[in-house]
CSV table of C-alpha atoms and ligand atoms in Angstrom, one decimal:
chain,number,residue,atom,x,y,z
W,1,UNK,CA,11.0,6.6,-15.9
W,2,UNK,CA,7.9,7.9,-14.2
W,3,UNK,CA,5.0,5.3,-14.5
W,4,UNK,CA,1.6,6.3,-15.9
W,5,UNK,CA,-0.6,5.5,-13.3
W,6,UNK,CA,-3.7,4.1,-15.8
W,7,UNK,CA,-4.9,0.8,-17.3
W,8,UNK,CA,-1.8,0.1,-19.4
W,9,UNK,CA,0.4,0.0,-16.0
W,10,UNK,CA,-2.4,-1.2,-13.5
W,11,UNK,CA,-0.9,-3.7,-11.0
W,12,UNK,CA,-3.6,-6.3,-12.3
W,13,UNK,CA,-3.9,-8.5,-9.2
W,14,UNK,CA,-6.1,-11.7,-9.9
W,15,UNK,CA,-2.8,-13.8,-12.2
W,16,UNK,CA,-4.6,-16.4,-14.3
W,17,UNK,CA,-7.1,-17.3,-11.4
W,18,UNK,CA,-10.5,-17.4,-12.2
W,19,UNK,CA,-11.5,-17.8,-8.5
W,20,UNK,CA,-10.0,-15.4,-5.5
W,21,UNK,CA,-9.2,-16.8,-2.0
W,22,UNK,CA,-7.0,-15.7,0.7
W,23,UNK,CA,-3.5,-17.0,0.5
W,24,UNK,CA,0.5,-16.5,1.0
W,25,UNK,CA,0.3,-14.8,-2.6
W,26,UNK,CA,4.1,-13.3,-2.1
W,27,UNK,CA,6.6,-13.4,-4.6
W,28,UNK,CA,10.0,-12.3,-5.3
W,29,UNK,CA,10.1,-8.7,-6.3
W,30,UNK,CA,11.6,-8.0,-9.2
W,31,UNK,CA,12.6,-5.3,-10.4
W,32,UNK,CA,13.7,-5.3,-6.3
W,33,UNK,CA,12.3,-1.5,-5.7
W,34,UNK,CA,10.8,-0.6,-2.7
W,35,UNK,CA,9.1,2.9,-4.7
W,36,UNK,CA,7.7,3.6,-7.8
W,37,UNK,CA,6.7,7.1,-9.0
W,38,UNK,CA,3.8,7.5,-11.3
W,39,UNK,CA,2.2,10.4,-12.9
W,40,UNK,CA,0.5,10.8,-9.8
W,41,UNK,CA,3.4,11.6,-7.5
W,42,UNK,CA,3.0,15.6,-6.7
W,43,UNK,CA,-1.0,15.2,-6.3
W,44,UNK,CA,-0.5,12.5,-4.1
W,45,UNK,CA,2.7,14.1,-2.2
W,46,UNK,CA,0.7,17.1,-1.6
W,47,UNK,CA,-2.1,15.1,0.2
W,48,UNK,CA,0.0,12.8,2.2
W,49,UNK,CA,1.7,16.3,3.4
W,50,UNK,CA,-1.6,17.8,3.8
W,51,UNK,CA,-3.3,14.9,5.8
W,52,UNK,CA,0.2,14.4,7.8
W,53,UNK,CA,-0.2,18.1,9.2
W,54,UNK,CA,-3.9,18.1,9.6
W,55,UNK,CA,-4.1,14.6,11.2
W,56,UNK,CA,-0.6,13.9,12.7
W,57,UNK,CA,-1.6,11.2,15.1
W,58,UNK,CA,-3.5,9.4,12.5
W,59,UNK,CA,-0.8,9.4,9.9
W,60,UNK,CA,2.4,9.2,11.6
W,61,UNK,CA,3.1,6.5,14.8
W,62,UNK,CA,6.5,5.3,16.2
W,63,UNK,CA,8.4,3.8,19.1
W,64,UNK,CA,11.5,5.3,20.6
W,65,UNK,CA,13.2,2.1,19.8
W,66,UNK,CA,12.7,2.3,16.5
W,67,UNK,CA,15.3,5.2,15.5
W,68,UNK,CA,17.9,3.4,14.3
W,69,UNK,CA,15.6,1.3,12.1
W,70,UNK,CA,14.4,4.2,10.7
W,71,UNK,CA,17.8,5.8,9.5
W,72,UNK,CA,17.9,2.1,7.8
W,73,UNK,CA,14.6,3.2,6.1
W,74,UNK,CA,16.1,6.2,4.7
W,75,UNK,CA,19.3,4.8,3.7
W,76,UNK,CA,17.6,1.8,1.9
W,77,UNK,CA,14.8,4.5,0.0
W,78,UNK,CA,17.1,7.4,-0.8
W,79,UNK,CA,19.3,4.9,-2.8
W,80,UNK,CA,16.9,3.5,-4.5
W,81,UNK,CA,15.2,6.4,-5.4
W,82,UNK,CA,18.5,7.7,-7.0
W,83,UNK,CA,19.5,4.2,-8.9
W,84,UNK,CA,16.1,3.8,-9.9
W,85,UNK,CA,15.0,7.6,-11.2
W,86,UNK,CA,18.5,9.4,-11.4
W,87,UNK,CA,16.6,12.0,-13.1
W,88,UNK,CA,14.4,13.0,-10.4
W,89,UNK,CA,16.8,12.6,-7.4
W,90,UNK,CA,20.0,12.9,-6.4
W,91,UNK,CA,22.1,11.8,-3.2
W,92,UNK,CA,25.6,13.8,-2.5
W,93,UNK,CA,27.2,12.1,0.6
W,94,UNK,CA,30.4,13.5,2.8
W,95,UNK,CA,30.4,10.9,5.2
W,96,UNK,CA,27.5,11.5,7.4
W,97,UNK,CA,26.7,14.9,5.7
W,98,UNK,CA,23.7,13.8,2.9
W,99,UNK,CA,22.0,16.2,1.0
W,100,UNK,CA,19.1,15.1,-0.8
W,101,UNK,CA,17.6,17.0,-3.7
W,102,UNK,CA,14.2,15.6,-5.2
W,103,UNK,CA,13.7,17.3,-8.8
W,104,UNK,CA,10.1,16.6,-8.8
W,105,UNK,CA,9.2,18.8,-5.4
W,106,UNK,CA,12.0,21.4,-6.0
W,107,UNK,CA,13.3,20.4,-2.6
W,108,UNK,CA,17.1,20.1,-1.1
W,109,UNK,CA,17.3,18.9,2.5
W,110,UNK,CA,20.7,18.5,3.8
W,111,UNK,CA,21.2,16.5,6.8
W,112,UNK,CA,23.6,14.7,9.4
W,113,UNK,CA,23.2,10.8,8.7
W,114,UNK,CA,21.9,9.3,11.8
W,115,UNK,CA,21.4,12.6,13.6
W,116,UNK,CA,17.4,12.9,14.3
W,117,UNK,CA,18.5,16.9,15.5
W,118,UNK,CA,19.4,17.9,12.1
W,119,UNK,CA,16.0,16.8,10.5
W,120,UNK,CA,12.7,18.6,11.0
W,121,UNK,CA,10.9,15.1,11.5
W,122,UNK,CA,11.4,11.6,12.5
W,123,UNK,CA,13.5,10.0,9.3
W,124,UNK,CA,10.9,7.6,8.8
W,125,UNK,CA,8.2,10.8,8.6
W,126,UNK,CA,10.9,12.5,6.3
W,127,UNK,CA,11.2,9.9,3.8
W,128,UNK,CA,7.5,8.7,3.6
W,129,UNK,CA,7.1,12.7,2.7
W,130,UNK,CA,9.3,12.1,-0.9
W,131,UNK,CA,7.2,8.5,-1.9
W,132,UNK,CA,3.5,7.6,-2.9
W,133,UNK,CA,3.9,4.8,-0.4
W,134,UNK,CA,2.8,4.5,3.1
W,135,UNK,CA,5.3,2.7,4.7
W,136,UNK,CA,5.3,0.5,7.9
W,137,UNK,CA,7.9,-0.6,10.1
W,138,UNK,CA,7.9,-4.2,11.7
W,139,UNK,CA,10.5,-4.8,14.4
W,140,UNK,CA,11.6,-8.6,14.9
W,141,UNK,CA,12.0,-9.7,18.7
W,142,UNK,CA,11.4,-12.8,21.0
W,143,UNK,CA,10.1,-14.9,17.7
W,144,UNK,CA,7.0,-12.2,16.7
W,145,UNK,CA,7.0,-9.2,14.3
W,146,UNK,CA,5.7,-6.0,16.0
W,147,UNK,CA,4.4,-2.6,14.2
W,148,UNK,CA,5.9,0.0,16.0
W,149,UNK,CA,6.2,2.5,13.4
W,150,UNK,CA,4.4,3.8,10.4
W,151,UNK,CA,3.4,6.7,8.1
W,152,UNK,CA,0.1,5.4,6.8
W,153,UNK,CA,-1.8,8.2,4.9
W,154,UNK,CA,-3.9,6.2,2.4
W,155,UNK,CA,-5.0,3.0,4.5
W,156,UNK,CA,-7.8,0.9,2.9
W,157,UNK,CA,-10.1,0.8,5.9
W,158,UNK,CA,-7.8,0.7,9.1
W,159,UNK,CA,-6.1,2.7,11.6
W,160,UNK,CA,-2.5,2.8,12.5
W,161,UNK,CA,-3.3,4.7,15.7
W,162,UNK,CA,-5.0,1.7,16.7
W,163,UNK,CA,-2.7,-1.0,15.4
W,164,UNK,CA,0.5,0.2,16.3
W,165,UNK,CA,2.5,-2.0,19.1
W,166,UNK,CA,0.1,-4.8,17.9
W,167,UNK,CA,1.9,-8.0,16.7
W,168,UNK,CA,1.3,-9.2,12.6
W,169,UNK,CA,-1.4,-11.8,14.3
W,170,UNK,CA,-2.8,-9.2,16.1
W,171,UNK,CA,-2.9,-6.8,13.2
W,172,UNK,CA,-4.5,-10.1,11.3
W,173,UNK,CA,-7.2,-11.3,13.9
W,174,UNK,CA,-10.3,-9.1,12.2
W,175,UNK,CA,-9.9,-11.0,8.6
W,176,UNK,CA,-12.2,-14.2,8.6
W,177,UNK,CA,-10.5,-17.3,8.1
W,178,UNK,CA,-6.8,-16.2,8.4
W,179,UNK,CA,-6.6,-17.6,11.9
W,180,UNK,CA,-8.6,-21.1,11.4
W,181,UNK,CA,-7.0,-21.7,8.6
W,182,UNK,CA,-3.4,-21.2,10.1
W,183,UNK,CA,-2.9,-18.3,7.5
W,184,UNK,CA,-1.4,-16.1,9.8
W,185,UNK,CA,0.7,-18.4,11.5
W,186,UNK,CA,2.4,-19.5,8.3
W,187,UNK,CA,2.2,-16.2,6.7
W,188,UNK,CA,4.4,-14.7,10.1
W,189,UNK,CA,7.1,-17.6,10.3
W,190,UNK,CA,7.6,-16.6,6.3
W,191,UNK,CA,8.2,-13.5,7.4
W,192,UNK,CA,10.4,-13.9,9.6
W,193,UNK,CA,12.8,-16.1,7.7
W,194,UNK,CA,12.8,-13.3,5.1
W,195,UNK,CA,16.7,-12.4,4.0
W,196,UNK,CA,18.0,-8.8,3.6
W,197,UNK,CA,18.9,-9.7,-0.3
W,198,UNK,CA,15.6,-11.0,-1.2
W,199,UNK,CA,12.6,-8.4,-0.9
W,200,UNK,CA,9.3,-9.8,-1.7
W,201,UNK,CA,6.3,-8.2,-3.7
W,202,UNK,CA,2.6,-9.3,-3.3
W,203,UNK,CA,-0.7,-7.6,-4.8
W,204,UNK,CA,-3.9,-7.2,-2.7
W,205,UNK,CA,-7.2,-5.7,-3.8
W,206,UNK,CA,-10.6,-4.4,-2.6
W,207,UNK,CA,-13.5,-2.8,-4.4
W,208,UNK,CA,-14.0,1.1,-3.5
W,209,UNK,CA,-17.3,3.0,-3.6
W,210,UNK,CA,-15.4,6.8,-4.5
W,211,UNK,CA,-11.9,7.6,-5.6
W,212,UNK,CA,-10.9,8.6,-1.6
W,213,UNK,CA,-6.9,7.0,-1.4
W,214,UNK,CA,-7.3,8.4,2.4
W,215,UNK,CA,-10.0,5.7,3.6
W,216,UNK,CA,-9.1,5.8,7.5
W,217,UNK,CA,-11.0,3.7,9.9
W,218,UNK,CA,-11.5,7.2,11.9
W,219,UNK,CA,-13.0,9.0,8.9
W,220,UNK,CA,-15.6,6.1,7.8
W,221,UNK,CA,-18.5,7.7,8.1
W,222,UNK,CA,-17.6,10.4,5.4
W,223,UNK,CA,-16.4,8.0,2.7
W,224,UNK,CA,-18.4,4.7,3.7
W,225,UNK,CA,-22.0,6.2,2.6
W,226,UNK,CA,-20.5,5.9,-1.0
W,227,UNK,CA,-21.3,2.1,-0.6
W,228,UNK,CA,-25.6,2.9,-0.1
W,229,UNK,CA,-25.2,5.1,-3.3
W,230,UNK,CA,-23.9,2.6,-6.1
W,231,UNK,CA,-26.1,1.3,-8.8
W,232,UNK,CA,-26.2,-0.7,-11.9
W,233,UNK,CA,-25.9,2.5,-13.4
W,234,UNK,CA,-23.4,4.6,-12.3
W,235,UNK,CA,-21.0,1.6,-11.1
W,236,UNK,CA,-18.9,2.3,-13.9
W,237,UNK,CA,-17.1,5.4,-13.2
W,238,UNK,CA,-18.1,5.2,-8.9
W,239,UNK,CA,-16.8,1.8,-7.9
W,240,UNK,CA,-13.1,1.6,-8.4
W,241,UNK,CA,-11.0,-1.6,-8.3
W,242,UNK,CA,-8.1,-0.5,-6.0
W,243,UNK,CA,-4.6,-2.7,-6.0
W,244,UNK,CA,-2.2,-2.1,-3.1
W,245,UNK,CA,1.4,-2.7,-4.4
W,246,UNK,CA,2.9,-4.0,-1.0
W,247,UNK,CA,6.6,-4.8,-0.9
W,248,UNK,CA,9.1,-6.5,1.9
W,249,UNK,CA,12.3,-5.7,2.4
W,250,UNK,CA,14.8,-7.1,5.4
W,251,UNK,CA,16.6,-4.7,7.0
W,252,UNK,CA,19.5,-6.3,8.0
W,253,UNK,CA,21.3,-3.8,10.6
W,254,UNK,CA,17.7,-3.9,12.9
W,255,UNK,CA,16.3,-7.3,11.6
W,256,UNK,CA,13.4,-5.2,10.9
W,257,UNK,CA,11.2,-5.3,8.2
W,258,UNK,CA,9.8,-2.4,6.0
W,259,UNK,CA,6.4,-2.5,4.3
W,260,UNK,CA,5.7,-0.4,1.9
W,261,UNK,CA,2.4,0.0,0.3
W,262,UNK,CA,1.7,1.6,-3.1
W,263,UNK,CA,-2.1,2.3,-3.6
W,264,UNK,CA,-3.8,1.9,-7.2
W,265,UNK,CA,-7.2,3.1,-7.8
W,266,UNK,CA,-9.1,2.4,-11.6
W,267,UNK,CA,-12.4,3.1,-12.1
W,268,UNK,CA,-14.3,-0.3,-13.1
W,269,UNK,CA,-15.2,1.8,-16.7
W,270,UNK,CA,-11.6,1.9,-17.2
W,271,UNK,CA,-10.4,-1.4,-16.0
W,272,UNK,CA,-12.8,-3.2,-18.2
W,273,UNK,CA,-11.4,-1.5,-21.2
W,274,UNK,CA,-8.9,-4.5,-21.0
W,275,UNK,CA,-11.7,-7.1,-22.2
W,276,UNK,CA,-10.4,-10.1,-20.8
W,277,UNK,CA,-10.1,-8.1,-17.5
W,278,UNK,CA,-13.9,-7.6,-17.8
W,279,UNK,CA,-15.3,-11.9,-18.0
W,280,UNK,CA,-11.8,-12.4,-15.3
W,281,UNK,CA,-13.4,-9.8,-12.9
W,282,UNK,CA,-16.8,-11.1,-13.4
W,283,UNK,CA,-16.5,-14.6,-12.5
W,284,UNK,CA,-13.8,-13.8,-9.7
W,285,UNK,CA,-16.9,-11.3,-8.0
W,286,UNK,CA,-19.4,-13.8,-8.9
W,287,UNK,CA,-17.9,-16.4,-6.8
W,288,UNK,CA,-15.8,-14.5,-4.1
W,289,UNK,CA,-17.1,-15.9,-1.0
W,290,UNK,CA,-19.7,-14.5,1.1
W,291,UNK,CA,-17.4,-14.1,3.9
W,292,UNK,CA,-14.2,-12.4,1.9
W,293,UNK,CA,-16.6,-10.4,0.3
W,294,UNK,CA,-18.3,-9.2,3.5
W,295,UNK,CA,-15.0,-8.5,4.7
W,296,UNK,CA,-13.8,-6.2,2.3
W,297,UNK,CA,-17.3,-4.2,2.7
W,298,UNK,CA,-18.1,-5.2,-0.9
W,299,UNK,CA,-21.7,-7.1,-0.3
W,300,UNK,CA,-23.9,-3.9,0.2
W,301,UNK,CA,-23.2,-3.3,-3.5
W,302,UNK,CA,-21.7,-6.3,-5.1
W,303,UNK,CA,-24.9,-7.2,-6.9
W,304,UNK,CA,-25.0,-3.9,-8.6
W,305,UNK,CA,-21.1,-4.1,-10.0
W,306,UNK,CA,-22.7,-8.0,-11.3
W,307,UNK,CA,-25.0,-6.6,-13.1
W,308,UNK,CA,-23.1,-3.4,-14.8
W,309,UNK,CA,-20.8,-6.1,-15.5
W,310,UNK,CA,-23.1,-8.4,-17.5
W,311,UNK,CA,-24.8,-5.8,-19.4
W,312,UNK,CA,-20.8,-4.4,-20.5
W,313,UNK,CA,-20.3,-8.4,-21.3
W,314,UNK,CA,-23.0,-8.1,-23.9
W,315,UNK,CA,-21.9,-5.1,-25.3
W,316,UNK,CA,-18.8,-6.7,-26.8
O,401,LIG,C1,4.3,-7.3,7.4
O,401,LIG,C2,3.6,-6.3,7.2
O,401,LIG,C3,2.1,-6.3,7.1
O,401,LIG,C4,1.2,-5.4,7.7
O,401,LIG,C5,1.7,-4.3,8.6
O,401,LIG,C6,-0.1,-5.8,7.4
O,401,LIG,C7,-1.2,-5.1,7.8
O,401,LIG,C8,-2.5,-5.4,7.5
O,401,LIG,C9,-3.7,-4.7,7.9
O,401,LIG,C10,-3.7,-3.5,8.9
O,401,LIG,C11,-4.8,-5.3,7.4
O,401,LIG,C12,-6.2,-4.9,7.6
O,401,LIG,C13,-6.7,-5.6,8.9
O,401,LIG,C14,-8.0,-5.0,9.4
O,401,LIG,O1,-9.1,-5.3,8.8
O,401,LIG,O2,-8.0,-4.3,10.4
O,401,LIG,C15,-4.3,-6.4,6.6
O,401,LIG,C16,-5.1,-7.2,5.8
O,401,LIG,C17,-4.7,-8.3,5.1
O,401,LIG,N1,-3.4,-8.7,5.1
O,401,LIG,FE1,-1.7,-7.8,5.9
O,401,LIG,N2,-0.1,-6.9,6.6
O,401,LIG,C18,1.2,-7.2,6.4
O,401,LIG,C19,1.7,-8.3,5.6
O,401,LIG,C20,0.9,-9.2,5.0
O,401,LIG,C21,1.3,-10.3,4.2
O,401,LIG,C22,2.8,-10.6,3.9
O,401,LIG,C23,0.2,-11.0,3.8
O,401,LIG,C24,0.1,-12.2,2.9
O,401,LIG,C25,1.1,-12.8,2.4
O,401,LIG,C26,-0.9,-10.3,4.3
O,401,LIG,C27,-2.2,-10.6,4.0
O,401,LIG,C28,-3.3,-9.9,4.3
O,401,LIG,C29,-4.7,-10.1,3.8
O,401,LIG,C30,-5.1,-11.3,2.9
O,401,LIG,C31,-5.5,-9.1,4.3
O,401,LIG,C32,-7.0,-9.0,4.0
O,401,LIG,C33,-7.1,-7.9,2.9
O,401,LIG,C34,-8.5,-7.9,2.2
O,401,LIG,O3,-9.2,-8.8,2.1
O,401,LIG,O4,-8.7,-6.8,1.6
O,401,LIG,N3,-0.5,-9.2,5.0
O,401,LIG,N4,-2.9,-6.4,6.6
């Protein structure tokens, strides 16, 4: 069934916590689905395609040595996608002979099974082009997990073209805290003890000034001045709380791992609506530390969203 992407379904992503600090928040995924589809799949698979053939370097990264990984990546997606939504996708295999038909796009691409020639992109490149999610590729050697491949299209404020080859500490260093605190250290061996039967799900959110899902690093100056323009007033409908959905999954042929990242945006109007999502929200922005919230490029505008939210508070 194809998920209404709204405030009903929103991935809300604060628990019962009235307070929000960094942690290992994963937890078993369940239902254990690497995709979802929502309402918002064919707007959102046109812009991935659009910004994937516009901005190829930015969107799309990968190691030779990452092939076979990849071909894991489809395997693992395309039957999902069919147990999941048979009625929007369908897999006929003949041996290595697949031909995938996705309902949704109108498309049937017929291909060779772990033949790179008889696709017109990289299979990780093909795939990411039928989901919402960005997906990243970590490859496990000499006791480290390495990026060396994405297709990132709607990254909340970083750059695969920059990160790629970079280990998960690495990719980690510019968040304050993780490394004093011996977050990334715990959060990598984790990781790596992750089992091909047992993906794990974990939510992370940030505060947006603009609806924008494609918030690149490279293109900051175009959707950072947002952040200058937010008041009490219009914080409503311009700040949006935005939840990624980000998933785990072994792959147990490479001992890879694939990340895949569903992005959620809500307009703080909109999330409110739920009320005891409005006082929650509050006191979770009232005390998120100075730090965390500098980090996520919040401060320039966090006492604004305070005060919409107070004056909504005595509304009800
Ligand atoms: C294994 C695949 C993962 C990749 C490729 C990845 C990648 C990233 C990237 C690129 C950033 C932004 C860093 C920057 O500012 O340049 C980030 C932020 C972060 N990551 Fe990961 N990550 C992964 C897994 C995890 C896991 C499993 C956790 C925790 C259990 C985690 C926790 C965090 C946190 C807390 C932040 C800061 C986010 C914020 O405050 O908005 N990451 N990650």
């Amino acid at each position: 069934m194809i998920l209404k992407d709204d405030l009903r379904s929103f991935p809300f992503p604060f628990g019962d916590s009235q307070a929000y600090k960094y942690s290992n928040n994963a937890v078993p995924l369940r239902p254990p689905n690497p995709i979802e589809v929502t309402d918002k799949y064919l707007d959102e698979i046109r812009l991935k395609r659009e910004l994937l053939t516009n901005h190829p370097e930015r969107c799309y990264q990968s190691s030779p040595h990452t092939m076979d990984a990849q071909w894991e990546v489809v395997d693992l997606i395309l039957h999902h996608l069919v147990y999941f939504y048979p009625e929007l996708f369908e897999l006929e295999k003949n041996d290595e002979q697949w031909i995938f038909s996705n309902v949704l796009t109108n498309e049937r691409v017929a291909f060779i099974f772990g033949d790179r020639t008889t696709l017109e992109e990289e299979p990780l490149d093909f795939i990411g082009r039928h989901v919402q999610e960005d997906l990243l590729l970590m490859m496990q050697r000499d006791g480290d997990l390495f990026l060396d491949a994405g297709q990132l299209c709607f990254p909340a404020n970083w750059s695969l073209y920059f990160n790629v080859g970079m280990t998960f500490k690495e990719i980690h260093s510019p968040i304050p805290g993780f490394q004093s605190e011996l977050l990334d250290d715990r959060i990598l061996q984790f990781l790596m003890r992750i089992e091909a039967d047992t993906p794990w799900g974990r939510k992370n959110w940030s505060l947006m000034a603009g609806n924008k899902l494609d918030t690149s690093l490279e293109t900051f100056a175009e959707w950072g001045q947002a952040r200058k323009q937010v008041t009490k007033e219009n914080a409503g409908w311009l700040v949006h709380l935005r939840v990624e959905m980000q998933k785990l999954f072994r792959l147990p042929k490479s001992n890879g791992i694939l990340f895949t990242i569903h992005s959620h945006m809500l307009p703080l109007e909109r999330f409110i609506q739920h009320p005891p999502w409005l006082e929650q929200f509050y006191a979770i922005l009232h005390g998120l530390p100075d730090f965390i919230s500098d980090y996520k490029g919040i401060s320039h505008y966090r006492q604004h969203v305070l005060e919409y939210l107070v004056e909504e508070m005595k509304k009800r």
